[in-house]
Amino acid sequence: MHDDRQLVEGRLDRAMRQFVRPAQYAQRTPLTLSVWHAPGEPVPVAEALKADYERFEPGTVWGRPWATSWFRLDGAVPEEWAGRHVEAVVDPGFTGQGPGFQAEGLLYDASGVPLKGIHPRNRQLTVARRAVGGEPVHLLLEAAANPTVIRDFTPTPLGDVLTAGDRPVYRFRAADLAVLDETVWHLVLDVEVLSELMHELDADRGRRHDILRALERMLDALDLHDVSGTAAAARAELAEVLARPAHASAHRISAAGHAHIDSAWLWPLRETVRKASRTFANVTALARDYPELVFACSQAQQYAWVKEHQPHIWERIKKAVADGNWAPVGSMWVESDANMPGGEALARQLVHGKRFFLDELGVETEEVWLPDSFGYTAAFPQLAKLAGAKWFLTQKLSWNQTNKMPHHTFWWEGIDGTRVFTHFPPVDTYNAQFHARELAHAERNFAEKGGASRSLVPFGWGDGGGGPTREMLEKARRLRSLEGSPTVEIEKPAAFFEAAYQEYGERAPVWSGELYLEMHRATYTTQAKTKQGNRRSEHALREAELWCTAAALRDPSYPYPYDDLDRIWKTVLLHQFHDILPGSSIAWVHREARETYARVLAELDALTADAVRRLGGGEPSALNASPYSRSEVVAHEGRLVHVNVDGLGGRPLAEAAAHTRGPGAHAAATREADEKIVLANEYLTVAVDADGLLASVRDLEHGGREVLTPGARGNLLQLHPDHPTQYDAWDLDAHYRHTRTDLTDAESVELVEDGPLRVTVRVVRSFGKSRVTQEYRLAAGSRRLEVVTDIDWQESEKVLKAAFPLDVHAERSAAEIQFGHVQRPTHANTGWDAARYEICAHRWLRVAEEEYGVALLNDSTYGHDVTRTPHGEGLGTTVRLTLLRAPHSPDPETDLGTHRFTYALLPGATTGDAVAEGLALNLPLRIADAPDVAPLVAVGHPAVTVESVKLAEDRSGDVVVRLYESRGGRAAATLTTSFPVAGADETDLLERPLHPAATSDAGLSLALRPFQIVTLRLRPA
C-alpha cells in the first residue's frame, strides 16, 4: 500500500480546524453587556449587586492591571432553541497565555450565588440542557484584569499594583448564548483521542494504521458543509477502533483531578483567594455531570479562604467530599518550601493542615503532597510518619538539570532512618490533560517496569488554578481501556498508593537522604528580607510560646493566647509557601510579606512582653529561650554586662553577672606595626588587616591552631555576575562561578570598641553603587567571631558571597536542617556531587577533620557553597555564604535597599557547639524585668535539644515539649521540669497519645535514636 499518511493527517488537521471545531457552537446570539468598574481592591458580590452599571460594548478595552470589573450579562434563549443544550460562552479578552496567567472570571447568578469560574480553556456555563424558548438569562461576571507578568523573564512594572499603571490590558471579545451541538462536540473528542494516540505509535504498528484508516473513513462520512447533520455517521466510523480494549500488560494509570494553585506567585495573596474560589466552583459544578470525578486538593489555607469568602462554594465542597468526588490531600497548611522552614514550622505545617481537614471535613489525610516544591529535606519522612501520613508525592524532581532520578516508586529514608512510601509520577507533570503524549511518556519513562505496573497522573489546569475540564473527563472515559494506550482509572490518590504499596512495597528500592532539586538553587537567597522575616518570626514564635507557657504555669489567671498564636502561626506558615519564602514571586507579594513580618514580630514581642510581666516582675533579668545555658555579653542601659543564664530560664542581671567566668573573662585589642588590629579573648586571637579582612584567626583552645588557609584571608566578599539562562529569581547557574571580583578595598578600618567585655572593628567599603559596613565583634567568654553587616545593596544581576578559606581537610560538610543535619561531599566526583554546588543550611554549616571542626553560623542566610581548596601545605576547605542577589524577574528591584544581618565564625566547633551557638545567635537574650525563672524543662544530655515548649492545642492546660537528638548519635536522657507533673505521654505531632512516657522520681526517662523527634505531653499536677 502506498504511504499516504501525511496526506490523510493533513486533511484531518484542516477539516478539524476549519470546519469541525467551529461547528460545536454553530448558533450564537450575543448577550447584552453592562459594566461596573470596582474602584479599588476586590469587593464581595453583595456590593457589586448594588452598584450602578453602564452599557458596555464588545470590543471595548477594560481593566487596568490588577483591577476588577463586574459585568452584567443579560439576554433570553431564542424561541427556536427550545429543547437544545444552551450555554453562555464568555471571552473577556483571553490571550495566548495559559489559564491562571491572565484575565479570569467567576460567574454568579442574578442573586449573587457563585456558579462557575471561566478561563481560556473553560469559557462556558451551561444555561439549560433542554432550554425553554424565551427563558431569560441574567448573569454577573466578576472579571479580574490580572496581567501576564512573565514574558521571557524581562523586567516589568506589572508585578505590583503600585507600579503597574492604569492602561487597560484586555479587550472584551464576546459574551454569547450558544447552542452546543453535543454530537459534534463528542466527535471532536473522539478524533482528538485517536489522533493523539496514533501519533504516539510507531509507524510499523498495525494499530497506528488501523486508526489512520478509521479517521479517513470518518472524513469520508463527514460533509464539511453539514458537519452537524453528518457528525453521527462520522462518529460511527470511529466506534470500532475506540472500542478495542487495552492489552493486559498495559501500564495502569491512576488519575486524580488536580489544580495546583500557587498560594502566591505571579499574583498577590488576595488574588489566590479568588483563584481558589473559581477553581473550586468549577470542580464542584463538574462533579454534578461526571460522578466518577475525584479531585485531589491540598493546602488547608485555600480551603479556609473559600470557607470565609465563599460560603456557597464551601458547602458544595463539603458535599463533594461526602460524595467521594473530592479528596483532601497533602496534610499541610500550604504546599510550603521544603528546605528553608525551620523544624518546628515544618511540624506545624502538618499539624495545622491535618487538624483543619479533620475538624472541618472529617478527613484524616494520609499523604504529604508537594508536587512543586524546590527540593525536599531529609527530615520529611520522620515528620510525615509522626503526623500520621503514610505516603509522599513529589513531581518537581523531573526538573533536574543534571541527573535523572532512578526511581518513580520507592521508599524515601530520612536522616533518622524512618521511611515513607513515595511516588514521583513518571508523567512528569502535575497539570496533565490526558494527551496521548503524556500517557505514552508516563509508560515509557516509568523506572519500575518489571516490578510495578502503575503510576499516578494528576490532571487539570494548574499553577494559576483552573482544574479539570469536562473535555478531560470525556477523554478519560475513552482512555479507560484503549488498545495502544495505558489504562486510565480515576480514583483517589490514597487508592493508588495502597495499590502500589500492595504490588511493590516489599520490593521497592530505597533512596536515602535529601531529595535535592538540581535547579532553582538561588531560591535559598533571593528576597533576603522575606527569608529574614521567616527566620525571625519562627524564633519569635518559639520564644513567645515558651514564656506564655511559663506565665500560664505560674499564674492560673493568665489567659494563654491560644487564638493569637494560632493566627500568627498560620500567617507565618502561609508565607512559607514555595513561591513566597523562596523569593520567586512578584514585587507585590514580597512588599506585603515584609509588612506582614513586621506586624508579626511586633505582635509577638508584645505577647512575650506581657507574658514576662505575668511572671511576677522583679529586677532586670536575662531570659534565655534557647535550651542551652549561655555565657554572653549583653547590652543594658548603655553598658555591657557579662551574664550566665540557664537554658529555657531567666536570671536577674546582677545574679547572672555574678555567675560568669570571673576575672578571666576578657576581650582586648592591640594595634600592630603592619596596621593589623588584633582582637583577643580567652579563646581566639583574630587579626584584621588594613583591607578589613581576616588575616589570621587562631584557636587558643587548640594550641593556637590557625583556622584560615595559609596565605588566604577570611570574610572576603566576592561579587559574581548572575545571569541565569532562564529563571531569574530561581536559578543560580553554574557558570556564575567563571567570573568574580574580590572586594578588597576598604574606605576605613577602625577600632570602635576596646574591651574589656567586647572588642569591635568596623570596616567600610564601597563597590559599584553599593556600600557595606561590617563590624567584627569578639566578646569576653565567647568562642564565636561575629560579623555584623549593614549593606545598602544597589547592584544589578550580581550575587554577593562571603568566603572563609579554612585550613580544614574536610571530606564532607555538615549543614543543619530541620531536627538534625545532613552531610554532603565537598568533592565533585560524580554528577550528583557536582550538581550540589549550592546547598541549603539553616543556622550553621560545619566542616571538620577527625579531631577538629569549624562552623559558620548565620541569623538569616540559607544559601552556601563548599569547595576543596588546595594550598602549598595540603588541602583546605572554603565555605561561602550567599548573602544577596539582584535578579530582575519577576521583581525588577529584587533585594535593592538596606539590609542588616549577622554571621559568625566558630573555630574548634563540635556538632554540639554548632547547634548551641546557632541557637544562641538566632535567639538573643531578652532583657526584661522578671524574677529568677527556673528552666521550665531541662534535659540531662547535651545532644537532646528542646525544640518547643507550649500549651496543648486542645486547651487542656497540658504542656507539650518537642525535642530531638541533634548530633546523630544515641542519647539516654532524663527530662525534668520546674513544675509538678501528674503524668506524661509520648504523642504524635498532633498531640495525640502514642504511649505513656517512662517516668520515675528523677523525671521522664528518654532513649533517643540518632535524630529522633519526640513529642511529650505533660499533665501539670
PDB file of N, CA and C in Angstrom, residues 932-970:
ATOM      1  N   ASP A 932      13.721  35.517  89.062  1.00  0.00           N
ATOM      2  CA  ASP A 932      14.550  34.351  88.716  1.00  0.00           C
ATOM      3  C   ASP A 932      13.614  33.262  88.194  1.00  0.00           C
ATOM      4  N   VAL A 933      13.818  32.826  86.963  1.00  0.00           N
ATOM      5  CA  VAL A 933      12.918  31.853  86.342  1.00  0.00           C
ATOM      6  C   VAL A 933      13.671  30.548  86.163  1.00  0.00           C
ATOM      7  N   ALA A 934      13.278  29.563  86.911  1.00  0.00           N
ATOM      8  CA  ALA A 934      13.905  28.250  86.739  1.00  0.00           C
ATOM      9  C   ALA A 934      13.532  27.693  85.377  1.00  0.00           C
ATOM     10  N   PRO A 935      14.435  26.942  84.747  1.00  0.00           N
ATOM     11  CA  PRO A 935      14.100  26.365  83.436  1.00  0.00           C
ATOM     12  C   PRO A 935      12.798  25.560  83.505  1.00  0.00           C
ATOM     13  N   LEU A 936      11.890  25.828  82.585  1.00  0.00           N
ATOM     14  CA  LEU A 936      10.636  25.077  82.574  1.00  0.00           C
ATOM     15  C   LEU A 936      10.897  23.589  82.445  1.00  0.00           C
ATOM     16  N   VAL A 937      11.792  23.251  81.536  1.00  0.00           N
ATOM     17  CA  VAL A 937      12.195  21.857  81.380  1.00  0.00           C
ATOM     18  C   VAL A 937      13.706  21.842  81.211  1.00  0.00           C
ATOM     19  N   ALA A 938      14.315  20.742  81.570  1.00  0.00           N
ATOM     20  CA  ALA A 938      15.742  20.547  81.375  1.00  0.00           C
ATOM     21  C   ALA A 938      15.966  19.098  80.980  1.00  0.00           C
ATOM     22  N   VAL A 939      16.936  18.883  80.130  1.00  0.00           N
ATOM     23  CA  VAL A 939      17.245  17.540  79.639  1.00  0.00           C
ATOM     24  C   VAL A 939      18.699  17.244  79.982  1.00  0.00           C
ATOM     25  N   GLY A 940      18.923  16.138  80.619  1.00  0.00           N
ATOM     26  CA  GLY A 940      20.256  15.839  81.121  1.00  0.00           C
ATOM     27  C   GLY A 940      21.212  15.274  80.102  1.00  0.00           C
ATOM     28  N   HIS A 941      21.122  15.675  78.862  1.00  0.00           N
ATOM     29  CA  HIS A 941      22.054  15.207  77.835  1.00  0.00           C
ATOM     30  C   HIS A 941      22.222  16.315  76.809  1.00  0.00           C
ATOM     31  N   PRO A 942      23.461  16.742  76.526  1.00  0.00           N
ATOM     32  CA  PRO A 942      23.646  17.877  75.623  1.00  0.00           C
ATOM     33  C   PRO A 942      23.234  17.620  74.189  1.00  0.00           C
ATOM     34  N   ALA A 943      23.115  16.370  73.781  1.00  0.00           N
ATOM     35  CA  ALA A 943      22.710  16.074  72.403  1.00  0.00           C
ATOM     36  C   ALA A 943      21.202  16.154  72.212  1.00  0.00           C
ATOM     37  N   VAL A 944      20.460  16.190  73.308  1.00  0.00           N
ATOM     38  CA  VAL A 944      18.999  16.269  73.216  1.00  0.00           C
ATOM     39  C   VAL A 944      18.607  17.744  73.266  1.00  0.00           C
ATOM     40  N   THR A 945      18.055  18.221  72.177  1.00  0.00           N
ATOM     41  CA  THR A 945      17.738  19.639  72.015  1.00  0.00           C
ATOM     42  C   THR A 945      16.234  19.844  72.102  1.00  0.00           C
ATOM     43  N   VAL A 946      15.815  20.741  72.975  1.00  0.00           N
ATOM     44  CA  VAL A 946      14.394  21.070  73.082  1.00  0.00           C
ATOM     45  C   VAL A 946      14.041  22.045  71.965  1.00  0.00           C
ATOM     46  N   GLU A 947      13.063  21.670  71.156  1.00  0.00           N
ATOM     47  CA  GLU A 947      12.646  22.486  70.022  1.00  0.00           C
ATOM     48  C   GLU A 947      11.528  23.446  70.381  1.00  0.00           C
ATOM     49  N   SER A 948      10.573  23.012  71.187  1.00  0.00           N
ATOM     50  CA  SER A 948       9.460  23.899  71.533  1.00  0.00           C
ATOM     51  C   SER A 948       8.857  23.493  72.870  1.00  0.00           C
ATOM     52  N   VAL A 949       8.306  24.497  73.542  1.00  0.00           N
ATOM     53  CA  VAL A 949       7.545  24.295  74.780  1.00  0.00           C
ATOM     54  C   VAL A 949       6.293  25.149  74.645  1.00  0.00           C
ATOM     55  N   LYS A 950       5.133  24.537  74.819  1.00  0.00           N
ATOM     56  CA  LYS A 950       3.881  25.236  74.575  1.00  0.00           C
ATOM     57  C   LYS A 950       2.771  24.562  75.359  1.00  0.00           C
ATOM     58  N   LEU A 951       1.607  25.176  75.381  1.00  0.00           N
ATOM     59  CA  LEU A 951       0.431  24.505  75.924  1.00  0.00           C
ATOM     60  C   LEU A 951      -0.276  23.740  74.812  1.00  0.00           C
ATOM     61  N   ALA A 952      -0.928  22.656  75.188  1.00  0.00           N
ATOM     62  CA  ALA A 952      -1.584  21.787  74.217  1.00  0.00           C
ATOM     63  C   ALA A 952      -2.677  22.534  73.472  1.00  0.00           C
ATOM     64  N   GLU A 953      -2.865  22.156  72.223  1.00  0.00           N
ATOM     65  CA  GLU A 953      -3.828  22.838  71.363  1.00  0.00           C
ATOM     66  C   GLU A 953      -5.273  22.637  71.828  1.00  0.00           C
ATOM     67  N   ASP A 954      -5.552  21.572  72.560  1.00  0.00           N
ATOM     68  CA  ASP A 954      -6.933  21.326  72.991  1.00  0.00           C
ATOM     69  C   ASP A 954      -7.326  22.159  74.208  1.00  0.00           C
ATOM     70  N   ARG A 955      -6.406  23.040  74.653  1.00  0.00           N
ATOM     71  CA  ARG A 955      -6.675  23.985  75.735  1.00  0.00           C
ATOM     72  C   ARG A 955      -6.932  23.286  77.061  1.00  0.00           C
ATOM     73  N   SER A 956      -6.346  22.123  77.219  1.00  0.00           N
ATOM     74  CA  SER A 956      -6.488  21.377  78.465  1.00  0.00           C
ATOM     75  C   SER A 956      -5.562  21.878  79.555  1.00  0.00           C
ATOM     76  N   GLY A 957      -4.580  22.685  79.177  1.00  0.00           N
ATOM     77  CA  GLY A 957      -3.573  23.121  80.133  1.00  0.00           C
ATOM     78  C   GLY A 957      -2.362  22.222  80.171  1.00  0.00           C
ATOM     79  N   ASP A 958      -2.391  21.104  79.429  1.00  0.00           N
ATOM     80  CA  ASP A 958      -1.215  20.241  79.361  1.00  0.00           C
ATOM     81  C   ASP A 958      -0.072  20.978  78.670  1.00  0.00           C
ATOM     82  N   VAL A 959       1.136  20.634  79.049  1.00  0.00           N
ATOM     83  CA  VAL A 959       2.333  21.236  78.468  1.00  0.00           C
ATOM     84  C   VAL A 959       2.918  20.273  77.443  1.00  0.00           C
ATOM     85  N   VAL A 960       3.190  20.779  76.249  1.00  0.00           N
ATOM     86  CA  VAL A 960       3.757  19.969  75.179  1.00  0.00           C
ATOM     87  C   VAL A 960       5.207  20.378  74.978  1.00  0.00           C
ATOM     88  N   VAL A 961       6.077  19.396  75.002  1.00  0.00           N
ATOM     89  CA  VAL A 961       7.507  19.616  74.795  1.00  0.00           C
ATOM     90  C   VAL A 961       7.949  18.770  73.609  1.00  0.00           C
ATOM     91  N   ARG A 962       8.534  19.423  72.615  1.00  0.00           N
ATOM     92  CA  ARG A 962       9.082  18.676  71.477  1.00  0.00           C
ATOM     93  C   ARG A 962      10.602  18.793  71.522  1.00  0.00           C
ATOM     94  N   LEU A 963      11.279  17.669  71.392  1.00  0.00           N
ATOM     95  CA  LEU A 963      12.736  17.638  71.464  1.00  0.00           C
ATOM     96  C   LEU A 963      13.262  16.621  70.472  1.00  0.00           C
ATOM     97  N   TYR A 964      14.563  16.650  70.245  1.00  0.00           N
ATOM     98  CA  TYR A 964      15.155  15.714  69.283  1.00  0.00           C
ATOM     99  C   TYR A 964      16.627  15.500  69.598  1.00  0.00           C
ATOM    100  N   GLU A 965      17.162  14.392  69.102  1.00  0.00           N
ATOM    101  CA  GLU A 965      18.596  14.126  69.203  1.00  0.00           C
ATOM    102  C   GLU A 965      19.266  14.878  68.065  1.00  0.00           C
ATOM    103  N   SER A 966      20.213  15.765  68.374  1.00  0.00           N
ATOM    104  CA  SER A 966      20.699  16.734  67.400  1.00  0.00           C
ATOM    105  C   SER A 966      22.089  16.452  66.852  1.00  0.00           C
ATOM    106  N   ARG A 967      22.759  15.402  67.324  1.00  0.00           N
ATOM    107  CA  ARG A 967      24.148  15.205  66.907  1.00  0.00           C
ATOM    108  C   ARG A 967      24.371  13.992  66.014  1.00  0.00           C
ATOM    109  N   GLY A 968      23.344  13.170  65.866  1.00  0.00           N
ATOM    110  CA  GLY A 968      23.496  11.992  65.017  1.00  0.00           C
ATOM    111  C   GLY A 968      23.946  10.754  65.757  1.00  0.00           C
ATOM    112  N   GLY A 969      23.734  10.711  67.064  1.00  0.00           N
ATOM    113  CA  GLY A 969      24.076   9.542  67.874  1.00  0.00           C
ATOM    114  C   GLY A 969      22.908   9.146  68.753  1.00  0.00           C
ATOM    115  N   ARG A 970      23.145   8.221  69.639  1.00  0.00           N
ATOM    116  CA  ARG A 970      22.105   7.809  70.580  1.00  0.00           C
ATOM    117  C   ARG A 970      22.258   8.594  71.875  1.00  0.00           C
TER     118      ARG A 970
END
